[in-house]
Amino acid sequence: MTTEPRSSLEVERKYDVDADTPVPDWAALPGVATVGEPEPRELDARYLDTPDGRLAEALTALRRRTGGPDEGWHIKRSTPEGKLETQWPLDDGGSDDALEVPGPVLEALAEISDPPFEVVARIRNSRTAYALRDADGGLIAEFVDDRVTAVDERTGRSSSWREWEIELGPAAPPRATDIAELFATADELVQSAGGRPAASESKLARALGL
């Protein structure tokens, strides 16, 4: 496994929507000139934690996900600015059964907890992604339409839902006031379509009934 991970700060907005809620015209967002073609992605993630939930207590999530452009091992930490994600690539060809946490990932978690880690949830997601670009082709944000099926591995409880996310991209406006305007417009578009702010801050929280 490559020991040098990639890190990024996710700044996003999440919404709960019904199965038949129509997708808004995201070209109405400030600065968005074009909406890309839909890109389907099939994602399958296993989330791990210690038996006593130490990662959750530290507002940290550990997952191994296959599918999509960023498949791999991910650590997500909640911060006031957004979710800080650190990612390592898969080193086993993407086998679903390879759930032993790699050494570099364990090292990154050592300040929070030592092993053992066990699977607490499995989340499958049929995602459709759209690139929202400015007039120069820069990625202002990515919109994803997610149809999720989850299993709480601790209890066997299954659940399914549909949600939307808008995550800022490299060409997002630099000023906080402009970002606030973009998200406020997104809120209005979602509300007009029949959606609402997400009740859970993450798919994992919803899968575990939190």
Tab-separated table of N, CA, C and O in Angstrom, residues 82-159:
chain	number	residue	atom	x	y	z
A	82	GLY	N	-15.534	21.588	8.427
A	82	GLY	CA	-16.056	20.569	7.541
A	82	GLY	C	-15.485	19.223	7.936
A	82	GLY	O	-14.903	19.070	9.017
A	83	LYS	N	-15.624	18.233	7.070
A	83	LYS	CA	-15.114	16.901	7.360
A	83	LYS	C	-13.745	16.728	6.707
A	83	LYS	O	-13.614	16.841	5.483
A	84	LEU	N	-12.740	16.465	7.532
A	84	LEU	CA	-11.390	16.240	7.036
A	84	LEU	C	-11.258	14.763	6.695
A	84	LEU	O	-11.335	13.905	7.576
A	85	GLU	N	-11.058	14.478	5.411
A	85	GLU	CA	-10.965	13.095	4.959
A	85	GLU	C	-9.542	12.775	4.546
A	85	GLU	O	-8.911	13.528	3.796
A	86	THR	N	-9.040	11.660	5.060
A	86	THR	CA	-7.737	11.138	4.668
A	86	THR	C	-7.961	9.790	4.010
A	86	THR	O	-8.713	8.959	4.525
A	87	GLN	N	-7.310	9.580	2.860
A	87	GLN	CA	-7.623	8.409	2.049
A	87	GLN	C	-6.356	7.675	1.626
A	87	GLN	O	-5.360	8.286	1.254
A	88	TRP	N	-6.437	6.334	1.696
A	88	TRP	CA	-5.390	5.455	1.193
A	88	TRP	C	-6.004	4.547	0.129
A	88	TRP	O	-7.145	4.101	0.280
A	89	PRO	N	-5.262	4.215	-0.935
A	89	PRO	CA	-5.820	3.334	-1.965
A	89	PRO	C	-5.909	1.892	-1.489
A	89	PRO	O	-5.227	1.482	-0.537
A	90	LEU	N	-6.750	1.110	-2.157
A	90	LEU	CA	-6.819	-0.316	-1.891
A	90	LEU	C	-5.558	-0.985	-2.428
A	90	LEU	O	-4.991	-0.557	-3.423
A	91	ASP	N	-5.146	-2.066	-1.761
A	91	ASP	CA	-3.939	-2.762	-2.215
A	91	ASP	C	-4.188	-4.226	-2.525
A	91	ASP	O	-3.271	-5.012	-2.647
A	92	ASP	N	-5.465	-4.590	-2.676
A	92	ASP	CA	-5.794	-6.016	-2.821
A	92	ASP	C	-6.724	-6.286	-3.991
A	92	ASP	O	-7.410	-7.287	-4.026
A	93	GLY	N	-6.777	-5.341	-4.923
A	93	GLY	CA	-7.644	-5.535	-6.076
A	93	GLY	C	-9.102	-5.265	-5.802
A	93	GLY	O	-9.959	-5.541	-6.624
A	94	GLY	N	-9.419	-4.734	-4.616
A	94	GLY	CA	-10.797	-4.363	-4.323
A	94	GLY	C	-11.656	-5.467	-3.760
A	94	GLY	O	-12.871	-5.372	-3.753
A	95	SER	N	-11.051	-6.555	-3.274
A	95	SER	CA	-11.836	-7.648	-2.712
A	95	SER	C	-12.679	-7.169	-1.532
A	95	SER	O	-12.177	-6.499	-0.627
A	96	ASP	N	-13.951	-7.531	-1.508
A	96	ASP	CA	-14.835	-7.115	-0.426
A	96	ASP	C	-14.457	-7.753	0.904
A	96	ASP	O	-14.866	-7.283	1.964
A	97	ASP	N	-13.707	-8.854	0.864
A	97	ASP	CA	-13.397	-9.589	2.088
A	97	ASP	C	-12.129	-9.110	2.773
A	97	ASP	O	-11.808	-9.576	3.865
A	98	ALA	N	-11.374	-8.214	2.142
A	98	ALA	CA	-10.106	-7.762	2.698
A	98	ALA	C	-10.352	-6.621	3.677
A	98	ALA	O	-10.209	-5.457	3.330
A	99	LEU	N	-10.734	-6.978	4.916
A	99	LEU	CA	-11.142	-5.965	5.883
A	99	LEU	C	-10.120	-5.772	6.995
A	99	LEU	O	-10.414	-5.118	7.988
A	100	GLU	N	-8.935	-6.338	6.846
A	100	GLU	CA	-7.884	-6.084	7.819
A	100	GLU	C	-7.352	-4.670	7.608
A	100	GLU	O	-6.920	-4.309	6.514
A	101	VAL	N	-7.394	-3.863	8.656
A	101	VAL	CA	-7.006	-2.459	8.534
A	101	VAL	C	-5.500	-2.372	8.276
A	101	VAL	O	-4.705	-2.910	9.059
A	102	PRO	N	-5.072	-1.707	7.200
A	102	PRO	CA	-3.645	-1.626	6.878
A	102	PRO	C	-2.863	-0.823	7.919
A	102	PRO	O	-3.413	0.045	8.617
A	103	GLY	N	-1.553	-1.098	7.988
A	103	GLY	CA	-0.688	-0.450	8.963
A	103	GLY	C	-0.725	1.062	8.932
A	103	GLY	O	-0.846	1.706	9.991
A	104	PRO	N	-0.605	1.706	7.757
A	104	PRO	CA	-0.627	3.174	7.731
A	104	PRO	C	-1.921	3.766	8.280
A	104	PRO	O	-1.917	4.832	8.893
A	105	VAL	N	-3.029	3.070	8.080
A	105	VAL	CA	-4.308	3.543	8.608
A	105	VAL	C	-4.335	3.395	10.129
A	105	VAL	O	-4.789	4.295	10.851
A	106	LEU	N	-3.827	2.273	10.617
A	106	LEU	CA	-3.748	2.077	12.063
A	106	LEU	C	-2.879	3.144	12.716
A	106	LEU	O	-3.210	3.658	13.794
A	107	GLU	N	-1.779	3.500	12.064
A	107	GLU	CA	-0.896	4.531	12.604
A	107	GLU	C	-1.626	5.871	12.702
A	107	GLU	O	-1.459	6.611	13.678
A	108	ALA	N	-2.435	6.172	11.690
A	108	ALA	CA	-3.163	7.437	11.697
A	108	ALA	C	-4.234	7.473	12.784
A	108	ALA	O	-4.619	8.556	13.241
A	109	LEU	N	-4.699	6.306	13.220
A	109	LEU	CA	-5.740	6.230	14.247
A	109	LEU	C	-5.177	6.034	15.645
A	109	LEU	O	-5.937	6.051	16.627
A	110	ALA	N	-3.858	5.858	15.755
A	110	ALA	CA	-3.264	5.465	17.033
A	110	ALA	C	-3.536	6.467	18.142
A	110	ALA	O	-3.674	6.087	19.308
A	111	GLU	N	-3.640	7.752	17.804
A	111	GLU	CA	-3.889	8.757	18.839
A	111	GLU	C	-5.303	8.675	19.399
A	111	GLU	O	-5.591	9.231	20.465
A	112	ILE	N	-6.183	7.981	18.673
A	112	ILE	CA	-7.571	7.825	19.133
A	112	ILE	C	-7.779	6.469	19.784
A	112	ILE	O	-8.334	6.371	20.881
A	113	SER	N	-7.339	5.411	19.098
A	113	SER	CA	-7.594	4.070	19.608
A	113	SER	C	-6.700	3.062	18.924
A	113	SER	O	-6.306	3.229	17.768
A	114	ASP	N	-6.425	1.978	19.626
A	114	ASP	CA	-5.741	0.815	19.074
A	114	ASP	C	-6.784	-0.207	18.628
A	114	ASP	O	-7.957	-0.118	19.014
A	115	PRO	N	-6.376	-1.201	17.820
A	115	PRO	CA	-7.289	-2.282	17.480
A	115	PRO	C	-7.702	-3.045	18.741
A	115	PRO	O	-7.102	-2.849	19.801
A	116	PRO	N	-8.722	-3.918	18.653
A	116	PRO	CA	-9.333	-4.387	17.414
A	116	PRO	C	-10.437	-3.466	16.907
A	116	PRO	O	-11.082	-2.772	17.690
A	117	PHE	N	-10.629	-3.516	15.575
A	117	PHE	CA	-11.738	-2.828	14.944
A	117	PHE	C	-12.661	-3.873	14.327
A	117	PHE	O	-12.200	-4.885	13.809
A	118	GLU	N	-13.943	-3.613	14.379
A	118	GLU	CA	-14.922	-4.528	13.820
A	118	GLU	C	-15.908	-3.758	12.955
A	118	GLU	O	-16.102	-2.557	13.121
A	119	VAL	N	-16.528	-4.463	12.018
A	119	VAL	CA	-17.507	-3.831	11.135
A	119	VAL	C	-18.770	-3.517	11.924
A	119	VAL	O	-19.336	-4.390	12.579
A	120	VAL	N	-19.192	-2.260	11.886
A	120	VAL	CA	-20.418	-1.857	12.574
A	120	VAL	C	-21.559	-1.590	11.596
A	120	VAL	O	-22.731	-1.626	11.987
A	121	ALA	N	-21.232	-1.319	10.330
A	121	ALA	CA	-22.284	-1.053	9.346
A	121	ALA	C	-21.766	-1.329	7.950
A	121	ALA	O	-20.569	-1.161	7.671
A	122	ARG	N	-22.661	-1.749	7.090
A	122	ARG	CA	-22.373	-1.855	5.654
A	122	ARG	C	-23.369	-0.968	4.926
A	122	ARG	O	-24.589	-1.079	5.147
A	123	ILE	N	-22.856	-0.118	4.067
A	123	ILE	CA	-23.701	0.842	3.366
A	123	ILE	C	-23.435	0.726	1.874
A	123	ILE	O	-22.316	0.967	1.404
A	124	ARG	N	-24.474	0.353	1.135
A	124	ARG	CA	-24.401	0.302	-0.328
A	124	ARG	C	-25.139	1.515	-0.873
A	124	ARG	O	-26.197	1.888	-0.356
A	125	ASN	N	-24.608	2.070	-1.942
A	125	ASN	CA	-25.146	3.328	-2.452
A	125	ASN	C	-25.115	3.337	-3.972
A	125	ASN	O	-24.043	3.225	-4.581
A	126	SER	N	-26.287	3.451	-4.568
A	126	SER	CA	-26.383	3.686	-6.017
A	126	SER	C	-26.398	5.191	-6.220
A	126	SER	O	-27.417	5.854	-5.989
A	127	ARG	N	-25.275	5.731	-6.639
A	127	ARG	CA	-25.064	7.182	-6.716
A	127	ARG	C	-25.088	7.659	-8.161
A	127	ARG	O	-24.545	6.997	-9.058
A	128	THR	N	-25.686	8.814	-8.370
A	128	THR	CA	-25.584	9.518	-9.644
A	128	THR	C	-24.974	10.881	-9.356
A	128	THR	O	-25.517	11.652	-8.563
A	129	ALA	N	-23.829	11.161	-9.974
A	129	ALA	CA	-23.083	12.386	-9.699
A	129	ALA	C	-23.163	13.338	-10.890
A	129	ALA	O	-23.189	12.910	-12.045
A	130	TYR	N	-23.193	14.634	-10.564
A	130	TYR	CA	-23.245	15.684	-11.582
A	130	TYR	C	-22.188	16.745	-11.236
A	130	TYR	O	-22.147	17.233	-10.102
A	131	ALA	N	-21.382	17.116	-12.202
A	131	ALA	CA	-20.398	18.181	-12.010
A	131	ALA	C	-21.046	19.529	-12.302
A	131	ALA	O	-21.644	19.724	-13.377
A	132	LEU	N	-20.926	20.460	-11.364
A	132	LEU	CA	-21.471	21.810	-11.517
A	132	LEU	C	-20.290	22.743	-11.783
A	132	LEU	O	-19.472	22.987	-10.890
A	133	ARG	N	-20.189	23.257	-13.005
A	133	ARG	CA	-18.987	23.976	-13.436
A	133	ARG	C	-19.279	25.441	-13.769
A	133	ARG	O	-20.396	25.801	-14.169
A	134	ASP	N	-18.231	26.264	-13.620
A	134	ASP	CA	-18.340	27.673	-13.981
A	134	ASP	C	-18.069	27.867	-15.463
A	134	ASP	O	-17.846	26.889	-16.211
A	135	ALA	N	-18.076	29.107	-15.915
A	135	ALA	CA	-17.926	29.392	-17.349
A	135	ALA	C	-16.568	28.965	-17.887
A	135	ALA	O	-16.417	28.731	-19.094
A	136	ASP	N	-15.566	28.849	-17.025
A	136	ASP	CA	-14.227	28.421	-17.450
A	136	ASP	C	-14.020	26.919	-17.309
A	136	ASP	O	-12.918	26.422	-17.561
A	137	GLY	N	-15.049	26.212	-16.908
A	137	GLY	CA	-14.936	24.764	-16.745
A	137	GLY	C	-14.485	24.320	-15.370
A	137	GLY	O	-14.327	23.115	-15.132
A	138	GLY	N	-14.271	25.259	-14.458
A	138	GLY	CA	-13.859	24.898	-13.108
A	138	GLY	C	-15.001	24.257	-12.334
A	138	GLY	O	-16.172	24.599	-12.519
A	139	LEU	N	-14.648	23.316	-11.454
A	139	LEU	CA	-15.653	22.596	-10.682
A	139	LEU	C	-16.040	23.410	-9.452
A	139	LEU	O	-15.299	23.483	-8.471
A	140	ILE	N	-17.213	24.037	-9.506
A	140	ILE	CA	-17.722	24.777	-8.353
A	140	ILE	C	-18.179	23.817	-7.262
A	140	ILE	O	-17.900	24.009	-6.068
A	141	ALA	N	-18.872	22.768	-7.667
A	141	ALA	CA	-19.383	21.791	-6.704
A	141	ALA	C	-19.743	20.518	-7.446
A	141	ALA	O	-19.876	20.502	-8.675
A	142	GLU	N	-19.902	19.456	-6.672
A	142	GLU	CA	-20.447	18.212	-7.198
A	142	GLU	C	-21.762	17.933	-6.476
A	142	GLU	O	-21.826	18.003	-5.253
A	143	PHE	N	-22.788	17.628	-7.260
A	143	PHE	CA	-24.076	17.214	-6.711
A	143	PHE	C	-24.201	15.717	-6.900
A	143	PHE	O	-23.923	15.187	-7.986
A	144	VAL	N	-24.613	15.011	-5.827
A	144	VAL	CA	-24.837	13.580	-5.940
A	144	VAL	C	-26.231	13.234	-5.446
A	144	VAL	O	-26.715	13.773	-4.450
A	145	ASP	N	-26.857	12.345	-6.178
A	145	ASP	CA	-28.189	11.821	-5.872
A	145	ASP	C	-27.988	10.376	-5.418
A	145	ASP	O	-27.627	9.511	-6.223
A	146	ASP	N	-28.176	10.117	-4.127
A	146	ASP	CA	-27.835	8.834	-3.529
A	146	ASP	C	-29.076	8.046	-3.145
A	146	ASP	O	-29.968	8.570	-2.458
A	147	ARG	N	-29.107	6.782	-3.549
A	147	ARG	CA	-30.139	5.836	-3.112
A	147	ARG	C	-29.418	4.760	-2.307
A	147	ARG	O	-28.648	3.978	-2.859
A	148	VAL	N	-29.680	4.778	-1.019
A	148	VAL	CA	-28.846	4.096	-0.037
A	148	VAL	C	-29.576	2.909	0.582
A	148	VAL	O	-30.760	2.989	0.893
A	149	THR	N	-28.838	1.805	0.751
A	149	THR	CA	-29.307	0.659	1.515
A	149	THR	C	-28.245	0.348	2.561
A	149	THR	O	-27.066	0.211	2.226
A	150	ALA	N	-28.643	0.257	3.828
A	150	ALA	CA	-27.677	0.103	4.913
A	150	ALA	C	-28.089	-1.029	5.848
A	150	ALA	O	-29.278	-1.322	6.006
A	151	VAL	N	-27.085	-1.642	6.460
A	151	VAL	CA	-27.304	-2.665	7.486
A	151	VAL	C	-26.481	-2.300	8.713
A	151	VAL	O	-25.271	-2.066	8.611
A	152	ASP	N	-27.139	-2.218	9.863
A	152	ASP	CA	-26.460	-2.079	11.141
A	152	ASP	C	-25.982	-3.471	11.535
A	152	ASP	O	-26.781	-4.328	11.911
A	153	GLU	N	-24.674	-3.714	11.412
A	153	GLU	CA	-24.143	-5.057	11.638
A	153	GLU	C	-24.214	-5.463	13.104
A	153	GLU	O	-24.083	-6.644	13.432
A	154	ARG	N	-24.435	-4.534	13.999
A	154	ARG	CA	-24.537	-4.857	15.423
A	154	ARG	C	-25.887	-5.490	15.750
A	154	ARG	O	-25.993	-6.346	16.625
A	155	THR	N	-26.929	-5.063	15.043
A	155	THR	CA	-28.289	-5.515	15.345
A	155	THR	C	-28.945	-6.260	14.194
A	155	THR	O	-29.971	-6.927	14.388
A	156	GLY	N	-28.375	-6.124	12.974
A	156	GLY	CA	-29.001	-6.712	11.797
A	156	GLY	C	-30.093	-5.857	11.193
A	156	GLY	O	-30.698	-6.240	10.185
A	157	ARG	N	-30.341	-4.683	11.767
A	157	ARG	CA	-31.402	-3.808	11.254
A	157	ARG	C	-30.993	-3.222	9.906
A	157	ARG	O	-29.887	-2.723	9.743
A	158	SER	N	-31.901	-3.279	8.939
A	158	SER	CA	-31.648	-2.708	7.619
A	158	SER	C	-32.535	-1.494	7.396
A	158	SER	O	-33.613	-1.375	7.985
A	159	SER	N	-32.061	-0.594	6.549
A	159	SER	CA	-32.815	0.617	6.234
A	159	SER	C	-32.433	1.083	4.847
A	159	SER	O	-31.380	0.713	4.312
